[in-house]
């Protein structure tokens, strides 16, 4: 961010907004089914610490900045839950030899429609947004639909690298949520 003359968190801008036309973006959608009710699943997505959600084989949580309180959160600091204006910094490990720092801002947390949406930061390699939407099933379970709209200045990255790595990253992320739900049931 220093290379882009961003000296303060207030200088950070998002790359994609809710409602923005994404016709020129590449798209990726994946769904997951959790055998738990939507209230439990939603609570887990909203309140689980980023330290627990974003620490996988391929991703490490770095820190979180909250615009509303002007505070930083590091690993294992207390977490009050997802809210718009939080900027997450992650480290992606690719092929065990390359590390890529990424940042995105949560732009929407919709308790009624059960949607969390975030946008990549403007100065990153990729621009776009991701949306996690929860839907109840007739069986009383929860379907999670993870939609991503993305693009960069490299067709090779957009067609080959991004889809392959992104799928692995989000699979690990949603797997962490599922494990968290199972751990909560064991405590009951």
Short mmCIF file of N, CA and C in Angstrom, two decimals:
data_model
loop_
_atom_site.label_atom_id
_atom_site.label_comp_id
_atom_site.label_asym_id
_atom_site.label_seq_id
_atom_site.Cartn_x
_atom_site.Cartn_y
_atom_site.Cartn_z
N UNK A 1 0.82 -1.19 0.00
CA UNK A 1 0.00 0.00 0.00
C UNK A 1 0.86 1.26 0.00
N UNK A 2 2.03 1.17 0.62
CA UNK A 2 2.94 2.31 0.59
C UNK A 2 3.33 2.65 -0.85
N UNK A 3 3.49 1.62 -1.69
CA UNK A 3 3.85 1.85 -3.11
C UNK A 3 2.77 2.61 -3.85
N UNK A 4 1.54 2.56 -3.34
CA UNK A 4 0.42 3.26 -3.97
C UNK A 4 0.07 4.55 -3.22
N UNK A 5 1.02 5.05 -2.42
CA UNK A 5 0.86 6.30 -1.66
C UNK A 5 -0.31 6.25 -0.68
N UNK A 6 -0.55 5.08 -0.14
CA UNK A 6 -1.59 4.95 0.89
C UNK A 6 -0.88 4.95 2.23
N UNK A 7 -1.02 6.06 2.95
CA UNK A 7 -0.32 6.22 4.22
C UNK A 7 -1.21 5.97 5.43
N UNK A 8 -2.53 6.10 5.24
CA UNK A 8 -3.48 5.94 6.35
C UNK A 8 -4.57 4.97 5.92
N UNK A 9 -5.17 4.31 6.89
CA UNK A 9 -6.27 3.40 6.57
C UNK A 9 -7.41 4.14 5.89
N UNK A 10 -7.61 5.40 6.23
CA UNK A 10 -8.70 6.17 5.63
C UNK A 10 -8.47 6.43 4.14
N UNK A 11 -7.24 6.23 3.65
CA UNK A 11 -6.94 6.40 2.22
C UNK A 11 -7.30 5.17 1.39
N UNK A 12 -7.61 4.06 2.04
CA UNK A 12 -7.90 2.81 1.33
C UNK A 12 -9.27 2.90 0.67
N UNK A 13 -9.34 2.45 -0.57
CA UNK A 13 -10.61 2.40 -1.28
C UNK A 13 -10.86 0.97 -1.77
N UNK A 14 -12.13 0.64 -1.90
CA UNK A 14 -12.49 -0.69 -2.38
C UNK A 14 -12.53 -0.68 -3.90
N UNK A 15 -12.42 -1.87 -4.48
CA UNK A 15 -12.36 -1.97 -5.94
C UNK A 15 -13.71 -2.25 -6.58
N UNK A 16 -14.69 -2.69 -5.82
CA UNK A 16 -15.97 -3.08 -6.40
C UNK A 16 -17.05 -2.90 -5.35
N UNK A 17 -18.18 -2.38 -5.76
CA UNK A 17 -19.27 -2.10 -4.83
C UNK A 17 -20.48 -2.97 -5.11
N UNK A 18 -21.32 -3.15 -4.10
CA UNK A 18 -22.59 -3.84 -4.27
C UNK A 18 -23.40 -3.11 -5.34
N UNK A 19 -23.95 -3.85 -6.26
CA UNK A 19 -24.75 -3.25 -7.32
C UNK A 19 -23.96 -2.83 -8.54
N UNK A 20 -22.63 -2.86 -8.45
CA UNK A 20 -21.79 -2.46 -9.58
C UNK A 20 -21.90 -3.51 -10.68
N UNK A 21 -21.91 -3.06 -11.92
CA UNK A 21 -21.97 -3.97 -13.07
C UNK A 21 -20.69 -4.79 -13.13
N UNK A 22 -20.84 -6.10 -13.12
CA UNK A 22 -19.68 -6.98 -13.17
C UNK A 22 -19.63 -7.78 -14.47
N UNK A 23 -20.25 -7.26 -15.53
CA UNK A 23 -20.29 -7.96 -16.81
C UNK A 23 -18.89 -8.22 -17.37
N UNK A 24 -17.95 -7.35 -17.10
CA UNK A 24 -16.59 -7.51 -17.63
C UNK A 24 -15.68 -8.27 -16.66
N UNK A 25 -16.25 -8.80 -15.61
CA UNK A 25 -15.50 -9.57 -14.62
C UNK A 25 -15.64 -11.05 -14.92
N UNK A 26 -14.68 -11.83 -14.49
CA UNK A 26 -14.81 -13.29 -14.53
C UNK A 26 -15.61 -13.68 -13.28
N UNK A 27 -16.29 -14.80 -13.36
CA UNK A 27 -17.16 -15.22 -12.27
C UNK A 27 -16.83 -16.63 -11.81
N UNK A 28 -16.98 -16.83 -10.52
CA UNK A 28 -16.79 -18.14 -9.93
C UNK A 28 -17.89 -18.33 -8.89
N UNK A 29 -18.56 -19.48 -8.90
CA UNK A 29 -19.59 -19.76 -7.91
C UNK A 29 -19.42 -21.19 -7.40
N UNK A 30 -19.53 -21.34 -6.11
CA UNK A 30 -19.42 -22.66 -5.49
C UNK A 30 -20.45 -22.70 -4.37
N UNK A 31 -21.11 -23.84 -4.21
CA UNK A 31 -22.06 -23.96 -3.10
C UNK A 31 -21.64 -25.08 -2.17
N UNK A 32 -22.07 -24.95 -0.93
CA UNK A 32 -21.76 -25.90 0.13
C UNK A 32 -23.06 -26.18 0.88
N UNK A 33 -23.18 -27.36 1.43
CA UNK A 33 -24.35 -27.71 2.23
C UNK A 33 -23.88 -28.07 3.62
N UNK A 34 -24.42 -27.36 4.61
CA UNK A 34 -24.12 -27.65 6.01
C UNK A 34 -25.37 -28.24 6.63
N UNK A 35 -25.22 -29.32 7.35
CA UNK A 35 -26.35 -30.00 7.97
C UNK A 35 -26.62 -29.38 9.34
N UNK A 36 -26.97 -28.11 9.30
CA UNK A 36 -27.31 -27.36 10.51
C UNK A 36 -28.28 -26.25 10.08
N UNK A 37 -29.02 -25.73 11.05
CA UNK A 37 -30.00 -24.70 10.71
C UNK A 37 -29.33 -23.37 10.39
N UNK A 38 -30.04 -22.53 9.67
CA UNK A 38 -29.47 -21.28 9.17
C UNK A 38 -29.06 -20.33 10.29
N UNK A 39 -29.78 -20.34 11.40
CA UNK A 39 -29.44 -19.43 12.51
C UNK A 39 -28.06 -19.77 13.08
N UNK A 40 -27.80 -21.06 13.30
CA UNK A 40 -26.48 -21.47 13.82
C UNK A 40 -25.36 -21.18 12.83
N UNK A 41 -25.63 -21.47 11.57
CA UNK A 41 -24.59 -21.27 10.54
C UNK A 41 -24.30 -19.78 10.39
N UNK A 42 -25.33 -18.95 10.34
CA UNK A 42 -25.14 -17.51 10.21
C UNK A 42 -24.35 -16.95 11.38
N UNK A 43 -24.71 -17.37 12.58
CA UNK A 43 -23.99 -16.90 13.77
C UNK A 43 -22.50 -17.27 13.68
N UNK A 44 -22.23 -18.48 13.20
CA UNK A 44 -20.84 -18.93 13.10
C UNK A 44 -20.07 -18.11 12.08
N UNK A 45 -20.65 -17.84 10.92
CA UNK A 45 -19.97 -17.02 9.92
C UNK A 45 -19.72 -15.61 10.45
N UNK A 46 -20.68 -15.05 11.16
CA UNK A 46 -20.57 -13.67 11.62
C UNK A 46 -19.63 -13.48 12.81
N UNK A 47 -19.57 -14.46 13.69
CA UNK A 47 -18.89 -14.21 14.97
C UNK A 47 -17.57 -14.95 15.17
N UNK A 48 -17.25 -15.88 14.29
CA UNK A 48 -15.99 -16.62 14.47
C UNK A 48 -14.81 -15.71 14.15
N UNK A 49 -13.83 -15.73 14.98
CA UNK A 49 -12.65 -14.89 14.81
C UNK A 49 -11.95 -15.18 13.48
N UNK A 50 -11.47 -14.14 12.81
CA UNK A 50 -10.72 -14.34 11.57
C UNK A 50 -9.48 -15.22 11.79
N UNK A 51 -8.96 -15.23 13.01
CA UNK A 51 -7.83 -16.09 13.32
C UNK A 51 -8.21 -17.55 13.08
N UNK A 52 -9.43 -17.92 13.45
CA UNK A 52 -9.90 -19.30 13.27
C UNK A 52 -10.35 -19.57 11.84
N UNK A 53 -10.96 -18.58 11.20
CA UNK A 53 -11.48 -18.78 9.84
C UNK A 53 -10.39 -18.78 8.78
N UNK A 54 -9.38 -17.94 8.96
CA UNK A 54 -8.41 -17.72 7.89
C UNK A 54 -7.04 -18.31 8.19
N UNK A 55 -6.94 -19.27 9.06
CA UNK A 55 -5.67 -19.97 9.26
C UNK A 55 -5.83 -21.39 8.74
N UNK A 56 -5.26 -21.62 7.56
CA UNK A 56 -5.36 -22.91 6.89
C UNK A 56 -3.98 -23.27 6.35
N UNK A 57 -3.92 -24.34 5.58
CA UNK A 57 -2.66 -24.71 4.95
C UNK A 57 -2.18 -23.63 3.99
N UNK A 58 -3.12 -22.92 3.38
CA UNK A 58 -2.76 -21.97 2.33
C UNK A 58 -2.93 -20.51 2.71
N UNK A 59 -3.64 -20.22 3.79
CA UNK A 59 -3.95 -18.84 4.15
C UNK A 59 -3.62 -18.60 5.62
N UNK A 60 -3.05 -17.44 5.90
CA UNK A 60 -2.79 -17.02 7.27
C UNK A 60 -3.40 -15.65 7.49
N UNK A 61 -4.12 -15.50 8.59
CA UNK A 61 -4.68 -14.21 8.98
C UNK A 61 -3.56 -13.32 9.50
N UNK A 62 -3.49 -12.10 8.98
CA UNK A 62 -2.48 -11.15 9.44
C UNK A 62 -3.03 -10.20 10.48
N UNK A 63 -3.99 -9.38 10.05
CA UNK A 63 -4.60 -8.43 10.98
C UNK A 63 -5.90 -7.94 10.39
N UNK A 64 -6.67 -7.25 11.22
CA UNK A 64 -7.94 -6.67 10.82
C UNK A 64 -7.98 -5.24 11.32
N UNK A 65 -8.39 -4.33 10.46
CA UNK A 65 -8.58 -2.94 10.86
C UNK A 65 -10.07 -2.64 10.80
N UNK A 66 -10.60 -2.02 11.84
CA UNK A 66 -12.02 -1.65 11.89
C UNK A 66 -12.16 -0.14 11.77
N UNK A 67 -12.80 0.29 10.67
CA UNK A 67 -12.98 1.73 10.43
C UNK A 67 -13.76 2.42 11.54
N UNK A 68 -14.84 1.81 12.00
CA UNK A 68 -15.73 2.48 12.96
C UNK A 68 -15.05 2.78 14.29
N UNK A 69 -14.08 1.96 14.67
CA UNK A 69 -13.40 2.18 15.96
C UNK A 69 -11.95 2.61 15.79
N UNK A 70 -11.45 2.60 14.55
CA UNK A 70 -10.06 2.96 14.27
C UNK A 70 -9.09 2.08 15.06
N UNK A 71 -9.40 0.77 15.13
CA UNK A 71 -8.58 -0.15 15.90
C UNK A 71 -8.09 -1.31 15.04
N UNK A 72 -6.94 -1.84 15.44
CA UNK A 72 -6.37 -3.02 14.79
C UNK A 72 -6.60 -4.25 15.66
N UNK A 73 -6.79 -5.37 15.01
CA UNK A 73 -6.92 -6.66 15.70
C UNK A 73 -5.89 -7.60 15.10
N UNK A 74 -5.16 -8.27 15.95
CA UNK A 74 -4.18 -9.25 15.52
C UNK A 74 -4.64 -10.64 15.94
N UNK A 75 -3.87 -11.65 15.55
CA UNK A 75 -4.24 -13.02 15.92
C UNK A 75 -4.49 -13.13 17.41
N UNK A 76 -5.56 -13.84 17.72
CA UNK A 76 -5.97 -14.15 19.10
C UNK A 76 -6.45 -12.96 19.91
N UNK A 77 -6.60 -11.77 19.31
CA UNK A 77 -7.24 -10.66 19.99
C UNK A 77 -8.75 -10.92 20.03
N UNK A 78 -9.46 -10.32 20.99
CA UNK A 78 -10.92 -10.50 21.04
C UNK A 78 -11.58 -10.00 19.75
N UNK A 79 -12.64 -10.67 19.34
CA UNK A 79 -13.35 -10.33 18.10
C UNK A 79 -14.84 -10.23 18.40
N UNK A 80 -15.45 -9.13 17.98
CA UNK A 80 -16.87 -8.91 18.27
C UNK A 80 -17.79 -9.31 17.11
N UNK A 81 -17.23 -9.61 15.96
CA UNK A 81 -18.05 -10.05 14.84
C UNK A 81 -17.84 -9.22 13.59
N UNK A 82 -18.28 -9.80 12.46
CA UNK A 82 -18.13 -9.14 11.16
C UNK A 82 -19.04 -7.92 11.06
N UNK A 83 -18.49 -6.85 10.50
CA UNK A 83 -19.27 -5.63 10.27
C UNK A 83 -18.69 -4.89 9.08
N UNK A 84 -19.54 -4.13 8.39
CA UNK A 84 -19.02 -3.34 7.26
C UNK A 84 -17.93 -2.38 7.73
N UNK A 85 -16.91 -2.21 6.89
CA UNK A 85 -15.81 -1.31 7.21
C UNK A 85 -14.61 -2.02 7.82
N UNK A 86 -14.70 -3.31 8.03
CA UNK A 86 -13.54 -4.05 8.52
C UNK A 86 -12.67 -4.44 7.32
N UNK A 87 -11.38 -4.19 7.44
CA UNK A 87 -10.42 -4.54 6.39
C UNK A 87 -9.56 -5.68 6.91
N UNK A 88 -9.59 -6.79 6.18
CA UNK A 88 -8.82 -7.97 6.56
C UNK A 88 -7.57 -8.07 5.71
N UNK A 89 -6.47 -8.40 6.34
CA UNK A 89 -5.20 -8.61 5.65
C UNK A 89 -4.82 -10.08 5.82
N UNK A 90 -4.59 -10.75 4.70
CA UNK A 90 -4.27 -12.17 4.70
C UNK A 90 -2.99 -12.41 3.93
N UNK A 91 -2.34 -13.52 4.24
CA UNK A 91 -1.17 -13.96 3.49
C UNK A 91 -1.54 -15.28 2.82
N UNK A 92 -1.45 -15.32 1.49
CA UNK A 92 -1.74 -16.54 0.75
C UNK A 92 -0.43 -17.22 0.39
N UNK A 93 -0.32 -18.49 0.74
CA UNK A 93 0.86 -19.28 0.39
C UNK A 93 0.52 -20.11 -0.84
N UNK A 94 1.26 -19.86 -1.91
CA UNK A 94 0.98 -20.54 -3.16
C UNK A 94 2.18 -21.38 -3.56
N UNK A 95 1.94 -22.65 -3.79
CA UNK A 95 2.97 -23.60 -4.21
C UNK A 95 4.10 -23.70 -3.20
N UNK A 96 3.86 -23.33 -1.97
CA UNK A 96 4.83 -23.40 -0.87
C UNK A 96 6.08 -22.56 -1.11
N UNK A 97 6.11 -21.79 -2.17
CA UNK A 97 7.30 -20.98 -2.45
C UNK A 97 6.98 -19.50 -2.63
N UNK A 98 5.69 -19.16 -2.76
CA UNK A 98 5.33 -17.78 -3.05
C UNK A 98 4.27 -17.32 -2.07
N UNK A 99 4.50 -16.17 -1.46
CA UNK A 99 3.53 -15.57 -0.55
C UNK A 99 2.95 -14.33 -1.19
N UNK A 100 1.64 -14.19 -1.09
CA UNK A 100 0.94 -13.04 -1.66
C UNK A 100 0.08 -12.41 -0.58
N UNK A 101 0.32 -11.15 -0.30
CA UNK A 101 -0.50 -10.42 0.67
C UNK A 101 -1.75 -9.93 -0.05
N UNK A 102 -2.91 -10.12 0.56
CA UNK A 102 -4.16 -9.63 0.00
C UNK A 102 -4.95 -8.91 1.08
N UNK A 103 -5.78 -7.99 0.66
CA UNK A 103 -6.63 -7.27 1.59
C UNK A 103 -8.00 -7.10 0.97
N UNK A 104 -9.02 -7.20 1.80
CA UNK A 104 -10.37 -6.91 1.34
C UNK A 104 -11.15 -6.28 2.48
N UNK A 105 -12.19 -5.55 2.10
CA UNK A 105 -13.02 -4.86 3.07
C UNK A 105 -14.42 -5.46 3.06
N UNK A 106 -14.94 -5.72 4.25
CA UNK A 106 -16.33 -6.16 4.35
C UNK A 106 -17.21 -4.95 4.05
N UNK A 107 -18.06 -5.07 3.04
CA UNK A 107 -18.90 -3.94 2.62
C UNK A 107 -20.37 -4.14 2.97
N UNK A 108 -20.74 -5.38 3.33
CA UNK A 108 -22.15 -5.64 3.62
C UNK A 108 -22.27 -6.84 4.56
N UNK A 109 -23.04 -6.65 5.62
CA UNK A 109 -23.44 -7.74 6.50
C UNK A 109 -24.95 -7.60 6.66
N UNK A 110 -25.69 -8.47 5.99
CA UNK A 110 -27.14 -8.37 5.92
C UNK A 110 -27.76 -9.49 6.76
N UNK A 111 -28.21 -9.13 7.97
CA UNK A 111 -28.77 -10.13 8.88
C UNK A 111 -30.11 -10.69 8.38
N UNK A 112 -30.86 -9.91 7.64
CA UNK A 112 -32.16 -10.37 7.15
C UNK A 112 -31.99 -11.40 6.04
N UNK A 113 -31.18 -11.07 5.03
CA UNK A 113 -30.99 -11.95 3.88
C UNK A 113 -29.80 -12.90 4.04
N UNK A 114 -29.10 -12.81 5.17
CA UNK A 114 -27.97 -13.69 5.49
C UNK A 114 -26.88 -13.63 4.42
N UNK A 115 -26.37 -12.41 4.21
CA UNK A 115 -25.34 -12.17 3.20
C UNK A 115 -24.18 -11.42 3.83
N UNK A 116 -22.97 -11.89 3.54
CA UNK A 116 -21.75 -11.14 3.86
C UNK A 116 -21.05 -10.92 2.53
N UNK A 117 -20.74 -9.66 2.25
CA UNK A 117 -20.09 -9.32 0.98
C UNK A 117 -18.84 -8.51 1.26
N UNK A 118 -17.79 -8.79 0.51
CA UNK A 118 -16.57 -8.01 0.68
C UNK A 118 -15.95 -7.71 -0.67
N UNK A 119 -15.19 -6.63 -0.69
CA UNK A 119 -14.55 -6.14 -1.91
C UNK A 119 -13.05 -6.16 -1.71
N UNK A 120 -12.34 -6.54 -2.77
CA UNK A 120 -10.90 -6.42 -2.74
C UNK A 120 -10.53 -4.94 -2.67
N UNK A 121 -9.36 -4.66 -2.12
CA UNK A 121 -8.87 -3.29 -2.03
C UNK A 121 -8.37 -2.85 -3.40
N UNK A 122 -8.57 -1.59 -3.72
CA UNK A 122 -8.26 -1.06 -5.05
C UNK A 122 -6.81 -1.28 -5.47
N UNK A 123 -5.87 -1.23 -4.60
CA UNK A 123 -4.46 -1.29 -4.98
C UNK A 123 -3.90 -2.71 -5.12
N UNK A 124 -4.74 -3.73 -5.06
CA UNK A 124 -4.27 -5.11 -5.13
C UNK A 124 -4.10 -5.59 -6.57
N UNK A 125 -3.58 -6.81 -6.70
CA UNK A 125 -3.39 -7.43 -8.02
C UNK A 125 -4.73 -7.72 -8.69
N UNK A 126 -5.73 -8.07 -7.90
CA UNK A 126 -7.05 -8.42 -8.42
C UNK A 126 -8.07 -7.45 -7.86
N UNK A 127 -9.04 -7.07 -8.69
CA UNK A 127 -10.15 -6.27 -8.21
C UNK A 127 -11.41 -7.12 -8.31
N UNK A 128 -12.40 -6.77 -7.50
CA UNK A 128 -13.65 -7.50 -7.54
C UNK A 128 -14.27 -7.64 -6.17
N UNK A 129 -15.20 -8.58 -6.09
CA UNK A 129 -15.92 -8.78 -4.84
C UNK A 129 -16.28 -10.24 -4.67
N UNK A 130 -16.59 -10.58 -3.42
CA UNK A 130 -17.06 -11.92 -3.09
C UNK A 130 -18.30 -11.78 -2.22
N UNK A 131 -19.23 -12.70 -2.42
CA UNK A 131 -20.47 -12.68 -1.64
C UNK A 131 -20.72 -14.09 -1.10
N UNK A 132 -20.98 -14.16 0.20
CA UNK A 132 -21.36 -15.41 0.85
C UNK A 132 -22.82 -15.25 1.24
N UNK A 133 -23.67 -16.10 0.67
CA UNK A 133 -25.11 -16.02 0.92
C UNK A 133 -25.61 -17.35 1.48
N UNK A 134 -26.35 -17.28 2.56
CA UNK A 134 -26.90 -18.47 3.19
C UNK A 134 -28.38 -18.60 2.84
N UNK A 135 -28.80 -19.82 2.54
CA UNK A 135 -30.20 -20.09 2.21
C UNK A 135 -30.64 -21.35 2.96
N UNK A 136 -31.85 -21.32 3.55
CA UNK A 136 -32.34 -22.52 4.22
C UNK A 136 -32.82 -23.55 3.18
N UNK A 137 -32.66 -24.81 3.49
CA UNK A 137 -33.18 -25.87 2.61
C UNK A 137 -34.48 -26.42 3.21
N UNK A 138 -35.21 -27.16 2.43
CA UNK A 138 -36.46 -27.77 2.91
C UNK A 138 -36.23 -28.77 4.03
N UNK A 139 -35.03 -29.35 4.08
CA UNK A 139 -34.69 -30.32 5.12
C UNK A 139 -34.26 -29.67 6.44
N UNK A 140 -34.18 -28.35 6.48
CA UNK A 140 -33.75 -27.66 7.68
C UNK A 140 -32.25 -27.42 7.74
N UNK A 141 -31.56 -27.67 6.63
CA UNK A 141 -30.13 -27.44 6.56
C UNK A 141 -29.86 -26.05 5.98
N UNK A 142 -28.60 -25.77 5.70
CA UNK A 142 -28.22 -24.46 5.15
C UNK A 142 -27.34 -24.65 3.93
N UNK A 143 -27.74 -24.01 2.84
CA UNK A 143 -26.91 -23.97 1.63
C UNK A 143 -26.16 -22.65 1.63
N UNK A 144 -24.85 -22.73 1.41
CA UNK A 144 -24.01 -21.54 1.33
C UNK A 144 -23.60 -21.39 -0.12
N UNK A 145 -23.86 -20.21 -0.68
CA UNK A 145 -23.47 -19.92 -2.05
C UNK A 145 -22.40 -18.85 -2.00
N UNK A 146 -21.23 -19.20 -2.49
CA UNK A 146 -20.08 -18.28 -2.49
C UNK A 146 -19.85 -17.85 -3.94
N UNK A 147 -20.13 -16.58 -4.21
CA UNK A 147 -20.00 -16.02 -5.56
C UNK A 147 -18.85 -15.03 -5.59
N UNK A 148 -18.02 -15.13 -6.61
CA UNK A 148 -16.87 -14.25 -6.76
C UNK A 148 -16.88 -13.63 -8.15
N UNK A 149 -16.70 -12.31 -8.21
CA UNK A 149 -16.51 -11.57 -9.46
C UNK A 149 -15.12 -10.95 -9.38
N UNK A 150 -14.27 -11.22 -10.37
CA UNK A 150 -12.88 -10.80 -10.26
C UNK A 150 -12.29 -10.49 -11.64
N UNK A 151 -11.25 -9.67 -11.62
CA UNK A 151 -10.44 -9.44 -12.81
C UNK A 151 -9.13 -8.79 -12.40
N UNK A 152 -8.13 -8.97 -13.28
CA UNK A 152 -6.83 -8.35 -13.06
C UNK A 152 -6.31 -7.88 -14.41
N UNK A 153 -5.06 -7.49 -14.44
CA UNK A 153 -4.46 -7.04 -15.70
C UNK A 153 -3.80 -8.20 -16.46
N UNK A 154 -4.05 -9.44 -16.01
CA UNK A 154 -3.43 -10.61 -16.63
C UNK A 154 -4.49 -11.66 -16.98
N UNK A 155 -4.65 -11.93 -18.26
CA UNK A 155 -5.60 -12.96 -18.69
C UNK A 155 -5.17 -14.33 -18.17
N UNK A 156 -3.86 -14.60 -18.17
CA UNK A 156 -3.36 -15.88 -17.66
C UNK A 156 -3.73 -16.06 -16.19
N UNK A 157 -3.51 -15.04 -15.39
CA UNK A 157 -3.86 -15.13 -13.97
C UNK A 157 -5.36 -15.34 -13.80
N UNK A 158 -6.17 -14.59 -14.57
CA UNK A 158 -7.62 -14.69 -14.43
C UNK A 158 -8.18 -16.02 -14.90
N UNK A 159 -7.62 -16.59 -15.92
CA UNK A 159 -8.15 -17.84 -16.48
C UNK A 159 -7.57 -19.09 -15.84
N UNK A 160 -6.31 -19.01 -15.41
CA UNK A 160 -5.62 -20.22 -14.96
C UNK A 160 -5.32 -20.21 -13.46
N UNK A 161 -4.60 -19.21 -13.00
CA UNK A 161 -4.15 -19.20 -11.61
C UNK A 161 -5.27 -18.90 -10.61
N UNK A 162 -5.98 -17.81 -10.84
CA UNK A 162 -6.99 -17.40 -9.86
C UNK A 162 -8.03 -18.49 -9.60
N UNK A 163 -8.67 -19.06 -10.63
CA UNK A 163 -9.71 -20.07 -10.34
C UNK A 163 -9.18 -21.28 -9.56
N UNK A 164 -8.00 -21.76 -9.91
CA UNK A 164 -7.46 -22.94 -9.24
C UNK A 164 -7.16 -22.67 -7.77
N UNK A 165 -6.47 -21.57 -7.49
CA UNK A 165 -6.11 -21.25 -6.11
C UNK A 165 -7.33 -20.79 -5.32
N UNK A 166 -8.18 -20.00 -5.95
CA UNK A 166 -9.37 -19.49 -5.25
C UNK A 166 -10.24 -20.63 -4.75
N UNK A 167 -10.43 -21.63 -5.57
CA UNK A 167 -11.25 -22.77 -5.17
C UNK A 167 -10.67 -23.44 -3.92
N UNK A 168 -9.36 -23.60 -3.89
CA UNK A 168 -8.72 -24.20 -2.71
C UNK A 168 -8.87 -23.31 -1.48
N UNK A 169 -8.66 -22.01 -1.66
CA UNK A 169 -8.76 -21.08 -0.54
C UNK A 169 -10.15 -21.09 0.08
N UNK A 170 -11.18 -20.98 -0.77
CA UNK A 170 -12.54 -20.91 -0.21
C UNK A 170 -12.98 -22.26 0.35
N UNK A 171 -12.51 -23.35 -0.24
CA UNK A 171 -12.83 -24.67 0.34
C UNK A 171 -12.28 -24.78 1.75
N UNK A 172 -11.05 -24.33 1.96
CA UNK A 172 -10.46 -24.36 3.29
C UNK A 172 -11.21 -23.44 4.25
N UNK A 173 -11.58 -22.26 3.79
CA UNK A 173 -12.31 -21.29 4.60
C UNK A 173 -13.64 -21.89 5.07
N UNK A 174 -14.44 -22.41 4.14
CA UNK A 174 -15.74 -22.97 4.50
C UNK A 174 -15.60 -24.24 5.33
N UNK A 175 -14.54 -24.99 5.12
CA UNK A 175 -14.26 -26.16 5.94
C UNK A 175 -14.01 -25.74 7.39
N UNK A 176 -13.32 -24.63 7.59
CA UNK A 176 -13.09 -24.12 8.95
C UNK A 176 -14.41 -23.75 9.62
N UNK A 177 -15.33 -23.16 8.86
CA UNK A 177 -16.65 -22.83 9.42
C UNK A 177 -17.36 -24.11 9.83
N UNK A 178 -17.33 -25.11 8.95
CA UNK A 178 -18.00 -26.38 9.24
C UNK A 178 -17.40 -27.04 10.49
N UNK A 179 -16.08 -27.02 10.61
CA UNK A 179 -15.44 -27.60 11.81
C UNK A 179 -15.85 -26.83 13.06
N UNK A 180 -15.96 -25.54 12.93
CA UNK A 180 -16.36 -24.70 14.07
C UNK A 180 -17.78 -25.07 14.52
N UNK A 181 -18.68 -25.29 13.56
CA UNK A 181 -20.05 -25.72 13.89
C UNK A 181 -20.04 -27.06 14.61
N UNK A 182 -19.24 -27.99 14.11
CA UNK A 182 -19.16 -29.31 14.74
C UNK A 182 -18.59 -29.21 16.16
N UNK A 183 -17.59 -28.36 16.35
CA UNK A 183 -17.01 -28.17 17.68
C UNK A 183 -18.05 -27.60 18.65
N UNK A 184 -18.88 -26.68 18.15
CA UNK A 184 -19.93 -26.08 19.01
C UNK A 184 -20.95 -27.13 19.43
N UNK A 185 -21.28 -28.05 18.53
CA UNK A 185 -22.24 -29.10 18.87
C UNK A 185 -21.67 -30.05 19.93
N UNK A 186 -20.37 -30.29 19.87
CA UNK A 186 -19.74 -31.18 20.85
C UNK A 186 -19.78 -30.58 22.25
N UNK A 187 -19.79 -29.24 22.33
CA UNK A 187 -19.82 -28.56 23.62
C UNK A 187 -21.19 -28.59 24.26
N UNK A 188 -22.23 -28.84 23.47
CA UNK A 188 -23.60 -28.83 24.01
C UNK A 188 -23.92 -30.06 24.82
#
